[in-house]
Amino acid sequence: MTGYNQPLGGNQMPRFGGPATMMRLPSQPTAEGLDVAIVGIPFDIGTSNRSGARFGPRQIRAESCMVRPYNMATRAAPFDSLQVADIGDVAINTFNIFDSIRIIEEAYDGILAHGVRTLTIGGDHTIPLPILRAMHRRHGTLGLIHVDAHADVNEHMFGEKIAHGTPFRRAIEEGLIDPKRMVQIGLRGSGYTAEDFDWVRDLGGRVVQAEECWHRSLTPLMEEVRAQMGDGPVYLTFDIDALDPGFAPGTGTPEIGGLTTIQGLEIVRGCRGLNLVGADCVEVSPPYDPSGNTAITAAFLLFEMLCVMPGVQYR
Ligand code: MN
Ligand code: MN
């Protein structure tokens, strides 16, 4: 394992001290030499209700100080075989959503040129659109595992094509993702029309509403998802509001009746074996997260995502 970056241990520096990088990993300015680059995007100018996700990367990094190197459930040892570092935040233009999208796209083009997989700390749910554009240029058409309370396939929001409720309609229209290799898990709540969740279904995608998840393990579902995704490149995007607000209250558009943290773990762990080219956790809004539980949950979900990246050793 020598030569791989290791998280700063709790016996080297108290967990509440030291640099607040993601998982206490070393930081570096570019993705050079990495297998997985951890990237923050402090962006929340696409939100439609409560803002604050701009503080997500900083808070999730802070709360990630309790992440230890080994996964005691799956025996994943991500830092034994992958070179991982925190490459900091994308310097978005918080006064201009379109310019920010351009900046994120260009940043990911540069990151992906190093041949890395990415783990992104959001930020609101607008950010997968520019990420998927860069991913598509690198990998071709992608499969998508989208965990969320919301479908995020609005035609527009207040007349705008780019917002946190539109990214996956744009991604499908632009051919970035194949709707037949797309699954949405956890959708629920009230809609504008009774058919809001049918757009993806009508294109051949799978939509698993929250009610189908209630009271059950999602491990069998993920077996079906793996078959749906096949061997091609897959992107995983996890909107923290997929979880019930009892578990993850610190988010902009909470909906009752959501997934449990256990089901969230089953989804992420069920991605093992897929050709994951990138993953994110978005929509954590620290101003609405006084206990820190939402950021802690996001930090551990991101660790679990790292634990299912291709190339991870299991002990
Ligand atoms: Mn979303
Ligand atoms: Mn959502």
PDB file of C-alpha atoms and ligand atoms in Angstrom:
ATOM      1  CA  MET A   1       0.000   0.000   0.000  1.00  0.00           C
ATOM      2  CA  THR A   2       3.017   2.289   0.224  1.00  0.00           C
ATOM      3  CA  GLY A   3       2.930   5.139  -2.213  1.00  0.00           C
ATOM      4  CA  TYR A   4      -0.786   5.706  -1.938  1.00  0.00           C
ATOM      5  CA  ASN A   5      -2.112   8.772  -0.178  1.00  0.00           C
ATOM      6  CA  GLN A   6      -3.512   7.934   3.231  1.00  0.00           C
ATOM      7  CA  PRO A   7      -6.039   9.886   5.272  1.00  0.00           C
ATOM      8  CA  LEU A   8      -4.406  11.628   8.206  1.00  0.00           C
ATOM      9  CA  GLY A   9      -4.953   9.270  11.137  1.00  0.00           C
ATOM     10  CA  GLY A  10      -6.683  10.137  14.367  1.00  0.00           C
ATOM     11  CA  ASN A  11      -3.516   9.147  16.254  1.00  0.00           C
ATOM     12  CA  GLN A  12      -1.375  11.550  14.228  1.00  0.00           C
ATOM     13  CA  MET A  13      -3.565  14.610  14.629  1.00  0.00           C
ATOM     14  CA  PRO A  14      -6.831  14.867  16.578  1.00  0.00           C
ATOM     15  CA  ARG A  15      -9.756  14.459  14.216  1.00  0.00           C
ATOM     16  CA  PHE A  16     -10.948  17.975  15.009  1.00  0.00           C
ATOM     17  CA  GLY A  17      -7.573  19.419  13.987  1.00  0.00           C
ATOM     18  CA  GLY A  18      -5.436  19.663  10.886  1.00  0.00           C
ATOM     19  CA  PRO A  19      -6.388  20.770   7.377  1.00  0.00           C
ATOM     20  CA  ALA A  20     -10.090  20.276   6.610  1.00  0.00           C
ATOM     21  CA  THR A  21      -9.620  18.351   3.384  1.00  0.00           C
ATOM     22  CA  MET A  22     -12.065  15.657   2.313  1.00  0.00           C
ATOM     23  CA  MET A  23     -11.478  12.505   4.395  1.00  0.00           C
ATOM     24  CA  ARG A  24      -8.283  14.169   5.738  1.00  0.00           C
ATOM     25  CA  LEU A  25      -6.524  13.321   2.471  1.00  0.00           C
ATOM     26  CA  PRO A  26      -3.665  15.328   1.028  1.00  0.00           C
ATOM     27  CA  SER A  27      -4.660  18.195  -1.225  1.00  0.00           C
ATOM     28  CA  GLN A  28      -3.075  18.936  -4.570  1.00  0.00           C
ATOM     29  CA  PRO A  29      -3.842  21.542  -7.240  1.00  0.00           C
ATOM     30  CA  THR A  30      -4.560  19.221 -10.186  1.00  0.00           C
ATOM     31  CA  ALA A  31      -5.677  15.632 -10.797  1.00  0.00           C
ATOM     32  CA  GLU A  32      -2.240  14.596 -12.047  1.00  0.00           C
ATOM     33  CA  GLY A  33      -1.230  11.124 -10.904  1.00  0.00           C
ATOM     34  CA  LEU A  34      -4.591  10.317  -9.311  1.00  0.00           C
ATOM     35  CA  ASP A  35      -7.014   7.481  -9.799  1.00  0.00           C
ATOM     36  CA  VAL A  36      -9.846   9.377  -8.102  1.00  0.00           C
ATOM     37  CA  ALA A  37     -10.029  13.156  -7.768  1.00  0.00           C
ATOM     38  CA  ILE A  38     -12.269  14.660  -5.107  1.00  0.00           C
ATOM     39  CA  VAL A  39     -13.679  17.992  -6.280  1.00  0.00           C
ATOM     40  CA  GLY A  40     -15.890  20.544  -4.556  1.00  0.00           C
ATOM     41  CA  ILE A  41     -18.332  22.811  -6.393  1.00  0.00           C
ATOM     42  CA  PRO A  42     -19.591  25.585  -4.092  1.00  0.00           C
ATOM     43  CA  PHE A  43     -22.536  26.429  -6.319  1.00  0.00           C
ATOM     44  CA  ASP A  44     -26.151  27.128  -5.321  1.00  0.00           C
ATOM     45  CA  ILE A  45     -27.382  29.715  -7.819  1.00  0.00           C
ATOM     46  CA  GLY A  46     -29.567  27.058  -9.472  1.00  0.00           C
ATOM     47  CA  THR A  47     -31.748  26.487  -6.406  1.00  0.00           C
ATOM     48  CA  SER A  48     -35.488  27.164  -6.443  1.00  0.00           C
ATOM     49  CA  ASN A  49     -36.249  27.360  -2.721  1.00  0.00           C
ATOM     50  CA  ARG A  50     -33.799  27.375   0.167  1.00  0.00           C
ATOM     51  CA  SER A  51     -30.245  28.169  -0.890  1.00  0.00           C
ATOM     52  CA  GLY A  52     -27.074  27.386   1.051  1.00  0.00           C
ATOM     53  CA  ALA A  53     -25.643  24.442  -0.898  1.00  0.00           C
ATOM     54  CA  ARG A  54     -22.699  26.687  -1.754  1.00  0.00           C
ATOM     55  CA  PHE A  55     -21.483  25.867   1.764  1.00  0.00           C
ATOM     56  CA  GLY A  56     -21.823  22.114   1.145  1.00  0.00           C
ATOM     57  CA  PRO A  57     -18.252  21.318   0.095  1.00  0.00           C
ATOM     58  CA  ARG A  58     -16.704  23.132   3.040  1.00  0.00           C
ATOM     59  CA  GLN A  59     -19.073  21.582   5.601  1.00  0.00           C
ATOM     60  CA  ILE A  60     -18.947  18.061   4.169  1.00  0.00           C
ATOM     61  CA  ARG A  61     -15.161  18.224   4.204  1.00  0.00           C
ATOM     62  CA  ALA A  62     -15.258  19.341   7.837  1.00  0.00           C
ATOM     63  CA  GLU A  63     -17.622  16.546   8.857  1.00  0.00           C
ATOM     64  CA  SER A  64     -15.654  13.962   6.860  1.00  0.00           C
ATOM     65  CA  CYS A  65     -12.968  14.030   9.569  1.00  0.00           C
ATOM     66  CA  MET A  66     -14.498  10.898  11.122  1.00  0.00           C
ATOM     67  CA  VAL A  67     -14.067   8.792   7.976  1.00  0.00           C
ATOM     68  CA  ARG A  68     -11.533   6.032   8.687  1.00  0.00           C
ATOM     69  CA  PRO A  69      -9.733   4.186   5.873  1.00  0.00           C
ATOM     70  CA  TYR A  70     -11.494   0.787   5.902  1.00  0.00           C
ATOM     71  CA  ASN A  71     -15.101  -0.122   5.234  1.00  0.00           C
ATOM     72  CA  MET A  72     -16.040  -2.552   7.986  1.00  0.00           C
ATOM     73  CA  ALA A  73     -19.143  -3.812   6.181  1.00  0.00           C
ATOM     74  CA  THR A  74     -17.786  -4.456   2.690  1.00  0.00           C
ATOM     75  CA  ARG A  75     -14.056  -4.764   3.575  1.00  0.00           C
ATOM     76  CA  ALA A  76     -13.258  -2.206   0.909  1.00  0.00           C
ATOM     77  CA  ALA A  77      -9.797  -0.695   1.291  1.00  0.00           C
ATOM     78  CA  PRO A  78      -9.917   2.212  -1.152  1.00  0.00           C
ATOM     79  CA  PHE A  79      -6.637   3.789  -0.033  1.00  0.00           C
ATOM     80  CA  ASP A  80      -4.696   0.523  -0.486  1.00  0.00           C
ATOM     81  CA  SER A  81      -5.034   0.506  -4.256  1.00  0.00           C
ATOM     82  CA  LEU A  82      -6.259   3.896  -5.454  1.00  0.00           C
ATOM     83  CA  GLN A  83      -4.421   7.194  -5.437  1.00  0.00           C
ATOM     84  CA  VAL A  84      -6.938   9.712  -4.122  1.00  0.00           C
ATOM     85  CA  ALA A  85      -6.597  13.380  -3.231  1.00  0.00           C
ATOM     86  CA  ASP A  86      -8.728  16.447  -2.665  1.00  0.00           C
ATOM     87  CA  ILE A  87      -8.110  18.836  -5.549  1.00  0.00           C
ATOM     88  CA  GLY A  88     -10.132  21.661  -4.039  1.00  0.00           C
ATOM     89  CA  ASP A  89     -13.052  23.649  -5.377  1.00  0.00           C
ATOM     90  CA  VAL A  90     -14.042  24.808  -8.846  1.00  0.00           C
ATOM     91  CA  ALA A  91     -13.896  28.622  -8.908  1.00  0.00           C
ATOM     92  CA  ILE A  92     -17.417  29.248 -10.173  1.00  0.00           C
ATOM     93  CA  ASN A  93     -18.759  32.724 -10.992  1.00  0.00           C
ATOM     94  CA  THR A  94     -21.476  33.041  -8.376  1.00  0.00           C
ATOM     95  CA  PHE A  95     -22.957  36.054 -10.189  1.00  0.00           C
ATOM     96  CA  ASN A  96     -23.578  34.190 -13.463  1.00  0.00           C
ATOM     97  CA  ILE A  97     -25.098  30.712 -13.817  1.00  0.00           C
ATOM     98  CA  PHE A  98     -24.189  30.301 -17.496  1.00  0.00           C
ATOM     99  CA  ASP A  99     -20.602  31.360 -16.959  1.00  0.00           C
ATOM    100  CA  SER A 100     -20.445  28.989 -13.983  1.00  0.00           C
ATOM    101  CA  ILE A 101     -21.633  26.100 -16.138  1.00  0.00           C
ATOM    102  CA  ARG A 102     -18.889  26.906 -18.649  1.00  0.00           C
ATOM    103  CA  ILE A 103     -16.292  27.082 -15.867  1.00  0.00           C
ATOM    104  CA  ILE A 104     -17.360  23.710 -14.435  1.00  0.00           C
ATOM    105  CA  GLU A 105     -17.309  22.075 -17.876  1.00  0.00           C
ATOM    106  CA  GLU A 106     -13.828  23.368 -18.603  1.00  0.00           C
ATOM    107  CA  ALA A 107     -12.609  22.361 -15.151  1.00  0.00           C
ATOM    108  CA  TYR A 108     -13.865  18.781 -15.652  1.00  0.00           C
ATOM    109  CA  ASP A 109     -12.399  18.612 -19.148  1.00  0.00           C
ATOM    110  CA  GLY A 110      -9.059  19.388 -17.528  1.00  0.00           C
ATOM    111  CA  ILE A 111      -9.574  16.958 -14.664  1.00  0.00           C
ATOM    112  CA  LEU A 112     -10.703  14.101 -16.886  1.00  0.00           C
ATOM    113  CA  ALA A 113      -7.716  14.630 -19.188  1.00  0.00           C
ATOM    114  CA  HIS A 114      -5.679  13.016 -16.394  1.00  0.00           C
ATOM    115  CA  GLY A 115      -7.670   9.812 -16.824  1.00  0.00           C
ATOM    116  CA  VAL A 116      -9.207   9.984 -13.359  1.00  0.00           C
ATOM    117  CA  ARG A 117     -12.606   9.173 -11.945  1.00  0.00           C
ATOM    118  CA  THR A 118     -14.252  11.970 -10.008  1.00  0.00           C
ATOM    119  CA  LEU A 119     -16.026  12.229  -6.696  1.00  0.00           C
ATOM    120  CA  THR A 120     -17.830  15.563  -6.536  1.00  0.00           C
ATOM    121  CA  ILE A 121     -19.045  17.406  -3.451  1.00  0.00           C
ATOM    122  CA  GLY A 122     -21.967  19.735  -4.276  1.00  0.00           C
ATOM    123  CA  GLY A 123     -23.341  22.233  -4.655  1.00  0.00           C
ATOM    124  CA  ASP A 124     -26.911  22.152  -5.947  1.00  0.00           C
ATOM    125  CA  HIS A 125     -28.188  19.671  -8.520  1.00  0.00           C
ATOM    126  CA  THR A 126     -27.476  21.895 -11.497  1.00  0.00           C
ATOM    127  CA  ILE A 127     -23.850  20.767 -11.459  1.00  0.00           C
ATOM    128  CA  PRO A 128     -24.168  17.282 -13.010  1.00  0.00           C
ATOM    129  CA  LEU A 129     -25.098  18.899 -16.337  1.00  0.00           C
ATOM    130  CA  PRO A 130     -21.669  20.427 -16.987  1.00  0.00           C
ATOM    131  CA  ILE A 131     -19.993  17.373 -15.411  1.00  0.00           C
ATOM    132  CA  LEU A 132     -21.927  15.014 -17.697  1.00  0.00           C
ATOM    133  CA  ARG A 133     -21.014  17.129 -20.730  1.00  0.00           C
ATOM    134  CA  ALA A 134     -17.332  16.685 -19.915  1.00  0.00           C
ATOM    135  CA  MET A 135     -17.840  13.003 -19.059  1.00  0.00           C
ATOM    136  CA  HIS A 136     -19.618  12.473 -22.386  1.00  0.00           C
ATOM    137  CA  ARG A 137     -16.736  14.007 -24.330  1.00  0.00           C
ATOM    138  CA  ARG A 138     -14.374  11.628 -22.547  1.00  0.00           C
ATOM    139  CA  HIS A 139     -16.411   8.423 -22.266  1.00  0.00           C
ATOM    140  CA  GLY A 140     -19.324   8.673 -24.726  1.00  0.00           C
ATOM    141  CA  THR A 141     -22.951   8.130 -23.789  1.00  0.00           C
ATOM    142  CA  LEU A 142     -23.384   7.329 -20.113  1.00  0.00           C
ATOM    143  CA  GLY A 143     -25.709   5.350 -17.915  1.00  0.00           C
ATOM    144  CA  LEU A 144     -27.150   7.279 -14.984  1.00  0.00           C
ATOM    145  CA  ILE A 145     -28.141   6.232 -11.490  1.00  0.00           C
ATOM    146  CA  HIS A 146     -30.083   9.174 -10.102  1.00  0.00           C
ATOM    147  CA  VAL A 147     -31.110   9.063  -6.445  1.00  0.00           C
ATOM    148  CA  ASP A 148     -33.451  11.912  -5.548  1.00  0.00           C
ATOM    149  CA  ALA A 149     -36.862  12.919  -4.220  1.00  0.00           C
ATOM    150  CA  HIS A 150     -37.320  14.813  -7.496  1.00  0.00           C
ATOM    151  CA  ALA A 151     -37.091  13.855 -11.161  1.00  0.00           C
ATOM    152  CA  ASP A 152     -35.153  17.006 -12.118  1.00  0.00           C
ATOM    153  CA  VAL A 153     -36.427  16.765 -15.686  1.00  0.00           C
ATOM    154  CA  ASN A 154     -38.431  19.990 -15.833  1.00  0.00           C
ATOM    155  CA  GLU A 155     -38.601  21.588 -19.279  1.00  0.00           C
ATOM    156  CA  HIS A 156     -37.757  24.907 -17.625  1.00  0.00           C
ATOM    157  CA  MET A 157     -37.922  26.695 -14.285  1.00  0.00           C
ATOM    158  CA  PHE A 158     -39.299  30.217 -14.373  1.00  0.00           C
ATOM    159  CA  GLY A 159     -38.500  30.159 -18.066  1.00  0.00           C
ATOM    160  CA  GLU A 160     -34.876  29.153 -17.537  1.00  0.00           C
ATOM    161  CA  LYS A 161     -33.400  26.042 -19.153  1.00  0.00           C
ATOM    162  CA  ILE A 162     -30.571  25.722 -16.623  1.00  0.00           C
ATOM    163  CA  ALA A 163     -31.532  25.246 -12.958  1.00  0.00           C
ATOM    164  CA  HIS A 164     -31.388  22.516 -10.336  1.00  0.00           C
ATOM    165  CA  GLY A 165     -34.701  21.032 -11.511  1.00  0.00           C
ATOM    166  CA  THR A 166     -33.749  20.635 -15.195  1.00  0.00           C
ATOM    167  CA  PRO A 167     -30.323  18.940 -15.532  1.00  0.00           C
ATOM    168  CA  PHE A 168     -31.432  15.468 -16.582  1.00  0.00           C
ATOM    169  CA  ARG A 169     -33.870  16.683 -19.234  1.00  0.00           C
ATOM    170  CA  ARG A 170     -31.011  18.666 -20.746  1.00  0.00           C
ATOM    171  CA  ALA A 171     -28.649  15.685 -20.390  1.00  0.00           C
ATOM    172  CA  ILE A 172     -31.082  13.419 -22.252  1.00  0.00           C
ATOM    173  CA  GLU A 173     -31.823  16.049 -24.924  1.00  0.00           C
ATOM    174  CA  GLU A 174     -28.100  16.524 -25.488  1.00  0.00           C
ATOM    175  CA  GLY A 175     -27.552  12.770 -25.760  1.00  0.00           C
ATOM    176  CA  LEU A 176     -25.181  12.704 -22.782  1.00  0.00           C
ATOM    177  CA  ILE A 177     -27.044   9.855 -21.096  1.00  0.00           C
ATOM    178  CA  ASP A 178     -29.013   6.958 -22.536  1.00  0.00           C
ATOM    179  CA  PRO A 179     -32.486   6.992 -20.976  1.00  0.00           C
ATOM    180  CA  LYS A 180     -32.630   3.198 -21.360  1.00  0.00           C
ATOM    181  CA  ARG A 181     -29.612   3.032 -19.053  1.00  0.00           C
ATOM    182  CA  MET A 182     -31.113   5.455 -16.567  1.00  0.00           C
ATOM    183  CA  VAL A 183     -32.773   4.761 -13.238  1.00  0.00           C
ATOM    184  CA  GLN A 184     -34.294   7.278 -10.850  1.00  0.00           C
ATOM    185  CA  ILE A 185     -34.779   6.082  -7.261  1.00  0.00           C
ATOM    186  CA  GLY A 186     -36.702   7.746  -4.431  1.00  0.00           C
ATOM    187  CA  LEU A 187     -38.997  10.096  -6.338  1.00  0.00           C
ATOM    188  CA  ARG A 188     -42.006  11.307  -4.376  1.00  0.00           C
ATOM    189  CA  GLY A 189     -44.073  14.234  -3.212  1.00  0.00           C
ATOM    190  CA  SER A 190     -46.387  16.553  -5.051  1.00  0.00           C
ATOM    191  CA  GLY A 191     -46.028  17.467  -8.721  1.00  0.00           C
ATOM    192  CA  TYR A 192     -47.168  19.985 -11.290  1.00  0.00           C
ATOM    193  CA  THR A 193     -49.049  17.284 -13.202  1.00  0.00           C
ATOM    194  CA  ALA A 194     -49.856  13.673 -12.368  1.00  0.00           C
ATOM    195  CA  GLU A 195     -47.549  12.587 -15.235  1.00  0.00           C
ATOM    196  CA  ASP A 196     -44.408  14.372 -14.020  1.00  0.00           C
ATOM    197  CA  PHE A 197     -42.512  11.129 -13.407  1.00  0.00           C
ATOM    198  CA  ASP A 198     -43.555   9.534 -16.712  1.00  0.00           C
ATOM    199  CA  TRP A 199     -41.272  11.486 -19.062  1.00  0.00           C
ATOM    200  CA  VAL A 200     -38.274   9.284 -18.306  1.00  0.00           C
ATOM    201  CA  ARG A 201     -40.443   6.143 -18.288  1.00  0.00           C
ATOM    202  CA  ASP A 202     -41.787   7.032 -21.732  1.00  0.00           C
ATOM    203  CA  LEU A 203     -38.206   7.224 -23.005  1.00  0.00           C
ATOM    204  CA  GLY A 204     -37.466   3.724 -21.694  1.00  0.00           C
ATOM    205  CA  GLY A 205     -35.879   4.678 -18.369  1.00  0.00           C
ATOM    206  CA  ARG A 206     -36.765   3.182 -15.022  1.00  0.00           C
ATOM    207  CA  VAL A 207     -38.379   5.219 -12.256  1.00  0.00           C
ATOM    208  CA  VAL A 208     -38.592   3.714  -8.778  1.00  0.00           C
ATOM    209  CA  GLN A 209     -40.822   5.911  -6.660  1.00  0.00           C
ATOM    210  CA  ALA A 210     -40.196   6.131  -2.933  1.00  0.00           C
ATOM    211  CA  GLU A 211     -43.343   4.159  -2.117  1.00  0.00           C
ATOM    212  CA  GLU A 212     -41.875   1.153  -3.943  1.00  0.00           C
ATOM    213  CA  CYS A 213     -38.871   1.394  -1.599  1.00  0.00           C
ATOM    214  CA  TRP A 214     -40.756   1.700   1.678  1.00  0.00           C
ATOM    215  CA  HIS A 215     -40.225  -1.080   4.242  1.00  0.00           C
ATOM    216  CA  ARG A 216     -37.807  -3.065   2.097  1.00  0.00           C
ATOM    217  CA  SER A 217     -34.203  -3.682   1.266  1.00  0.00           C
ATOM    218  CA  LEU A 218     -32.991  -2.096  -1.970  1.00  0.00           C
ATOM    219  CA  THR A 219     -30.303  -4.731  -2.494  1.00  0.00           C
ATOM    220  CA  PRO A 220     -32.518  -6.754  -4.910  1.00  0.00           C
ATOM    221  CA  LEU A 221     -33.334  -3.570  -6.840  1.00  0.00           C
ATOM    222  CA  MET A 222     -29.647  -2.838  -7.292  1.00  0.00           C
ATOM    223  CA  GLU A 223     -29.091  -6.290  -8.792  1.00  0.00           C
ATOM    224  CA  GLU A 224     -31.583  -5.299 -11.474  1.00  0.00           C
ATOM    225  CA  VAL A 225     -29.936  -1.891 -11.852  1.00  0.00           C
ATOM    226  CA  ARG A 226     -26.540  -3.515 -12.424  1.00  0.00           C
ATOM    227  CA  ALA A 227     -28.065  -5.653 -15.173  1.00  0.00           C
ATOM    228  CA  GLN A 228     -29.657  -2.547 -16.701  1.00  0.00           C
ATOM    229  CA  MET A 229     -26.368  -0.634 -16.642  1.00  0.00           C
ATOM    230  CA  GLY A 230     -24.211  -3.420 -18.110  1.00  0.00           C
ATOM    231  CA  ASP A 231     -20.522  -2.824 -18.699  1.00  0.00           C
ATOM    232  CA  GLY A 232     -20.704   0.709 -20.078  1.00  0.00           C
ATOM    233  CA  PRO A 233     -19.741   3.891 -18.244  1.00  0.00           C
ATOM    234  CA  VAL A 234     -22.083   4.937 -15.444  1.00  0.00           C
ATOM    235  CA  TYR A 235     -22.442   8.159 -13.478  1.00  0.00           C
ATOM    236  CA  LEU A 236     -24.000   8.120  -9.994  1.00  0.00           C
ATOM    237  CA  THR A 237     -25.676  11.283  -8.722  1.00  0.00           C
ATOM    238  CA  PHE A 238     -27.073  11.317  -5.187  1.00  0.00           C
ATOM    239  CA  ASP A 239     -29.305  14.220  -4.166  1.00  0.00           C
ATOM    240  CA  ILE A 240     -29.305  14.120  -0.373  1.00  0.00           C
ATOM    241  CA  ASP A 241     -33.036  14.973  -0.370  1.00  0.00           C
ATOM    242  CA  ALA A 242     -33.660  11.402  -1.560  1.00  0.00           C
ATOM    243  CA  LEU A 243     -33.258  10.549   2.106  1.00  0.00           C
ATOM    244  CA  ASP A 244     -36.085  11.295   4.481  1.00  0.00           C
ATOM    245  CA  PRO A 245     -35.812  14.748   6.081  1.00  0.00           C
ATOM    246  CA  GLY A 246     -35.662  12.918   9.406  1.00  0.00           C
ATOM    247  CA  PHE A 247     -32.206  11.712   8.346  1.00  0.00           C
ATOM    248  CA  ALA A 248     -31.152  14.614   6.147  1.00  0.00           C
ATOM    249  CA  PRO A 249     -33.002  17.808   7.066  1.00  0.00           C
ATOM    250  CA  GLY A 250     -30.321  20.175   5.814  1.00  0.00           C
ATOM    251  CA  THR A 251     -31.384  20.527   2.207  1.00  0.00           C
ATOM    252  CA  GLY A 252     -33.205  22.990   0.033  1.00  0.00           C
ATOM    253  CA  THR A 253     -36.360  21.144  -1.035  1.00  0.00           C
ATOM    254  CA  PRO A 254     -37.176  18.417   1.520  1.00  0.00           C
ATOM    255  CA  GLU A 255     -39.979  15.904   0.894  1.00  0.00           C
ATOM    256  CA  ILE A 256     -41.472  13.603   3.515  1.00  0.00           C
ATOM    257  CA  GLY A 257     -41.600   9.808   3.178  1.00  0.00           C
ATOM    258  CA  GLY A 258     -38.072   9.379   1.890  1.00  0.00           C
ATOM    259  CA  LEU A 259     -35.399   6.710   1.904  1.00  0.00           C
ATOM    260  CA  THR A 260     -33.546   5.685   5.026  1.00  0.00           C
ATOM    261  CA  THR A 261     -29.792   6.056   5.372  1.00  0.00           C
ATOM    262  CA  ILE A 262     -29.636   2.248   5.311  1.00  0.00           C
ATOM    263  CA  GLN A 263     -31.350   2.216   1.916  1.00  0.00           C
ATOM    264  CA  GLY A 264     -28.937   4.914   0.757  1.00  0.00           C
ATOM    265  CA  LEU A 265     -26.064   2.627   1.716  1.00  0.00           C
ATOM    266  CA  GLU A 266     -27.688  -0.298  -0.091  1.00  0.00           C
ATOM    267  CA  ILE A 267     -27.946   1.783  -3.257  1.00  0.00           C
ATOM    268  CA  VAL A 268     -24.336   2.935  -3.171  1.00  0.00           C
ATOM    269  CA  ARG A 269     -22.947  -0.462  -2.171  1.00  0.00           C
ATOM    270  CA  GLY A 270     -25.086  -1.969  -4.936  1.00  0.00           C
ATOM    271  CA  CYS A 271     -23.024  -0.005  -7.463  1.00  0.00           C
ATOM    272  CA  ARG A 272     -20.044  -2.282  -6.843  1.00  0.00           C
ATOM    273  CA  GLY A 273     -18.918  -3.863 -10.093  1.00  0.00           C
ATOM    274  CA  LEU A 274     -20.205  -1.078 -12.318  1.00  0.00           C
ATOM    275  CA  ASN A 275     -17.900   0.985 -14.511  1.00  0.00           C
ATOM    276  CA  LEU A 276     -18.441   4.109 -12.432  1.00  0.00           C
ATOM    277  CA  VAL A 277     -16.702   7.030 -14.098  1.00  0.00           C
ATOM    278  CA  GLY A 278     -17.876   9.573 -11.547  1.00  0.00           C
ATOM    279  CA  ALA A 279     -20.217  10.149  -8.652  1.00  0.00           C
ATOM    280  CA  ASP A 280     -21.506  13.062  -6.639  1.00  0.00           C
ATOM    281  CA  CYS A 281     -23.502  13.999  -3.582  1.00  0.00           C
ATOM    282  CA  VAL A 282     -25.428  17.252  -3.932  1.00  0.00           C
ATOM    283  CA  GLU A 283     -27.949  19.569  -2.266  1.00  0.00           C
ATOM    284  CA  VAL A 284     -26.566  19.597   1.273  1.00  0.00           C
ATOM    285  CA  SER A 285     -27.418  23.036   2.674  1.00  0.00           C
ATOM    286  CA  PRO A 286     -25.484  23.596   5.910  1.00  0.00           C
ATOM    287  CA  PRO A 287     -27.544  26.615   7.066  1.00  0.00           C
ATOM    288  CA  TYR A 288     -30.515  24.204   7.395  1.00  0.00           C
ATOM    289  CA  ASP A 289     -28.380  21.522   9.047  1.00  0.00           C
ATOM    290  CA  PRO A 290     -27.817  22.687  12.609  1.00  0.00           C
ATOM    291  CA  SER A 291     -26.869  19.225  13.926  1.00  0.00           C
ATOM    292  CA  GLY A 292     -24.467  18.560  11.080  1.00  0.00           C
ATOM    293  CA  ASN A 293     -26.186  15.209  10.446  1.00  0.00           C
ATOM    294  CA  THR A 294     -26.877  15.950   6.801  1.00  0.00           C
ATOM    295  CA  ALA A 295     -23.261  16.842   6.053  1.00  0.00           C
ATOM    296  CA  ILE A 296     -22.052  13.813   8.036  1.00  0.00           C
ATOM    297  CA  THR A 297     -24.387  11.579   6.026  1.00  0.00           C
ATOM    298  CA  ALA A 298     -23.110  13.069   2.772  1.00  0.00           C
ATOM    299  CA  ALA A 299     -19.492  12.592   3.866  1.00  0.00           C
ATOM    300  CA  PHE A 300     -20.050   8.909   4.577  1.00  0.00           C
ATOM    301  CA  LEU A 301     -22.063   8.372   1.382  1.00  0.00           C
ATOM    302  CA  LEU A 302     -19.148   9.876  -0.558  1.00  0.00           C
ATOM    303  CA  PHE A 303     -16.775   7.483   1.240  1.00  0.00           C
ATOM    304  CA  GLU A 304     -19.062   4.589   0.285  1.00  0.00           C
ATOM    305  CA  MET A 305     -18.998   5.814  -3.334  1.00  0.00           C
ATOM    306  CA  LEU A 306     -15.205   5.769  -3.228  1.00  0.00           C
ATOM    307  CA  CYS A 307     -15.423   2.209  -1.878  1.00  0.00           C
ATOM    308  CA  VAL A 308     -17.217   1.006  -5.027  1.00  0.00           C
ATOM    309  CA  MET A 309     -14.983   2.720  -7.557  1.00  0.00           C
ATOM    310  CA  PRO A 310     -13.347   0.302 -10.012  1.00  0.00           C
ATOM    311  CA  GLY A 311      -9.935  -0.806  -8.816  1.00  0.00           C
ATOM    312  CA  VAL A 312     -10.749  -0.860  -5.091  1.00  0.00           C
ATOM    313  CA  GLN A 313      -9.281  -3.801  -3.209  1.00  0.00           C
ATOM    314  CA  TYR A 314     -11.377  -5.772  -0.750  1.00  0.00           C
ATOM    315  CA  ARG A 315      -9.692  -7.366   2.241  1.00  0.00           C
TER     316      ARG A 315
HETATM  317 MN    MN B   1     -32.119  16.858  -7.417  1.00  0.00          MN
HETATM  318 MN    MN B   2     -34.168  16.688  -4.951  1.00  0.00          MN
END
